[in-house]
Short mmCIF file of C-alpha atoms in Angstrom, two decimals:
data_model
loop_
_atom_site.label_atom_id
_atom_site.label_comp_id
_atom_site.label_asym_id
_atom_site.label_seq_id
_atom_site.Cartn_x
_atom_site.Cartn_y
_atom_site.Cartn_z
CA MET Y 1 9.56 23.19 132.67
CA VAL Y 2 7.05 20.34 132.38
CA ARG Y 3 4.23 22.42 133.82
CA GLN Y 4 5.02 25.46 131.66
CA THR Y 5 5.27 23.42 128.46
CA ALA Y 6 2.03 21.60 129.22
CA VAL Y 7 0.19 24.89 129.74
CA GLN Y 8 1.64 26.30 126.51
CA MET Y 9 0.60 23.18 124.58
CA GLY Y 10 -2.89 22.93 126.09
CA VAL Y 11 -2.27 19.74 128.05
CA ASP Y 12 -3.38 19.21 131.64
CA PRO Y 13 -0.24 19.99 133.66
CA ALA Y 14 -1.14 17.32 136.22
CA LEU Y 15 -1.14 14.69 133.47
CA ALA Y 16 2.19 15.85 132.04
CA LEU Y 17 3.81 16.03 135.48
CA ALA Y 18 2.47 12.61 136.47
CA VAL Y 19 3.79 10.99 133.29
CA ALA Y 20 7.20 12.66 133.67
CA GLU Y 21 7.47 11.54 137.28
CA GLN Y 22 6.29 8.02 136.48
CA GLU Y 23 8.58 7.65 133.48
CA SER Y 24 11.85 9.11 134.78
CA SER Y 25 11.35 10.80 138.16
CA PHE Y 26 11.96 14.01 136.17
CA ARG Y 27 15.48 12.92 135.16
CA GLN Y 28 16.80 13.66 131.68
CA ASN Y 29 19.88 11.46 131.86
CA VAL Y 30 18.07 8.10 131.92
CA THR Y 31 17.58 5.53 129.19
CA SER Y 32 15.21 2.61 129.62
CA PRO Y 33 16.17 -0.98 128.83
CA VAL Y 34 14.20 -0.67 125.56
CA GLY Y 35 15.94 2.59 124.58
CA ALA Y 36 13.43 5.28 125.62
CA VAL Y 37 15.26 8.46 126.63
CA GLY Y 38 14.90 11.47 128.86
CA VAL Y 39 12.34 13.01 131.15
CA MET Y 40 9.40 11.77 129.08
CA GLN Y 41 11.07 8.48 128.08
CA ILE Y 42 10.56 8.85 124.34
CA MET Y 43 11.55 6.16 121.88
CA PRO Y 44 14.02 7.57 119.33
CA ALA Y 45 11.94 6.05 116.51
CA ASN Y 46 9.22 8.61 117.35
CA ARG Y 47 11.54 11.61 116.99
CA ASP Y 48 10.57 12.65 113.46
CA TRP Y 49 6.85 12.26 114.14
CA LEU Y 50 7.16 14.35 117.29
CA ALA Y 51 9.35 16.92 115.53
CA GLY Y 52 6.43 17.62 113.22
CA MET Y 53 3.97 17.88 116.09
CA THR Y 54 6.18 20.26 118.06
CA GLY Y 55 7.27 22.43 115.14
CA ARG Y 56 10.89 21.68 116.06
CA PRO Y 57 12.42 20.11 112.94
CA ASN Y 58 15.69 19.45 114.76
CA LEU Y 59 14.04 17.93 117.84
CA ASP Y 60 16.83 16.54 120.03
CA LEU Y 61 15.49 14.03 122.55
CA ASN Y 62 18.70 14.39 124.53
CA LYS Y 63 17.90 18.05 125.28
CA THR Y 64 15.55 18.45 128.21
CA ALA Y 65 13.30 21.11 126.65
CA ASP Y 66 12.93 19.14 123.42
CA ASN Y 67 12.29 15.88 125.24
CA ILE Y 68 9.58 17.47 127.36
CA ALA Y 69 8.01 19.16 124.33
CA GLY Y 70 7.99 15.87 122.45
CA GLY Y 71 6.39 13.95 125.29
CA ILE Y 72 3.76 16.59 125.88
CA ALA Y 73 2.98 16.78 122.16
CA MET Y 74 2.42 13.03 122.29
CA LEU Y 75 0.11 13.43 125.28
CA ARG Y 76 -1.82 16.14 123.43
CA TRP Y 77 -2.22 13.85 120.43
CA LEU Y 78 -3.26 10.93 122.62
CA ARG Y 79 -5.88 13.04 124.42
CA ALA Y 80 -7.33 14.03 121.03
CA GLU Y 81 -7.29 10.48 119.59
CA ALA Y 82 -8.12 8.28 122.59
CA LYS Y 83 -11.66 7.61 123.82
CA ASN Y 84 -10.88 8.75 127.36
CA LEU Y 85 -8.11 9.62 129.77
CA ASP Y 86 -7.35 6.02 130.72
CA GLU Y 87 -6.92 5.05 127.07
CA ALA Y 88 -4.67 8.07 126.46
CA ILE Y 89 -2.43 7.19 129.41
CA ALA Y 90 -2.36 3.56 128.33
CA GLY Y 91 -1.47 4.67 124.81
CA TYR Y 92 1.56 6.54 126.10
CA TYR Y 93 2.84 3.33 127.69
CA GLN Y 94 1.65 0.57 125.36
CA GLY Y 95 0.92 2.41 122.13
CA LEU Y 96 -2.57 3.60 121.25
CA GLY Y 97 -3.03 1.20 118.34
CA SER Y 98 -2.15 -1.74 120.55
CA VAL Y 99 -4.48 -0.59 123.32
CA GLN Y 100 -7.35 -0.14 120.85
CA SER Y 101 -6.83 -3.47 119.12
CA ARG Y 102 -5.72 -5.70 122.02
CA GLY Y 103 -6.93 -3.93 125.14
CA MET Y 104 -4.72 -2.97 128.05
CA TYR Y 105 -2.16 -5.46 129.23
CA ASP Y 106 -1.93 -6.05 132.97
CA ASP Y 107 1.23 -3.94 133.26
CA THR Y 108 -0.50 -1.18 131.30
CA LYS Y 109 -3.44 -1.21 133.72
CA ALA Y 110 -0.97 -0.83 136.59
CA TYR Y 111 0.77 2.04 134.75
CA VAL Y 112 -2.54 3.85 134.23
CA ALA Y 113 -3.40 3.50 137.92
CA GLN Y 114 0.04 4.78 138.95
CA VAL Y 115 -0.14 7.81 136.64
CA LYS Y 116 -3.65 8.68 137.83
CA ALA Y 117 -2.54 8.42 141.47
CA ARG Y 118 0.35 10.76 140.71
CA MET Y 119 -2.00 13.18 138.93
CA ALA Y 120 -3.92 13.57 142.17
CA THR Y 121 -0.77 14.87 143.85
CA PHE Y 122 -0.32 17.62 141.25
#
């Protein structure tokens, strides 16, 4: 489902798969300690923004297809707005505004390296 949605949305499937694996090991029924949910580990506060980007006004982050669509829409936006792939991946984890104004935190640098290593396997 991740690969198919990425292709449909014009996002590198290897990137989408790597983020999904890194974030949740492809599991929908997980919630992070900070409240991010699902396969793509999306913060509920981003739901309305992502609903507009996916064209799904009733985007339900607890539904696998919607969660994946939302995460991939975010990746598509990040790839368009970030200076390069590393900044886009970092933006998914840390927030693009934070990355651009503060630079990548050490844990963000580790996240980027992990996602890129996973991309190589896809």
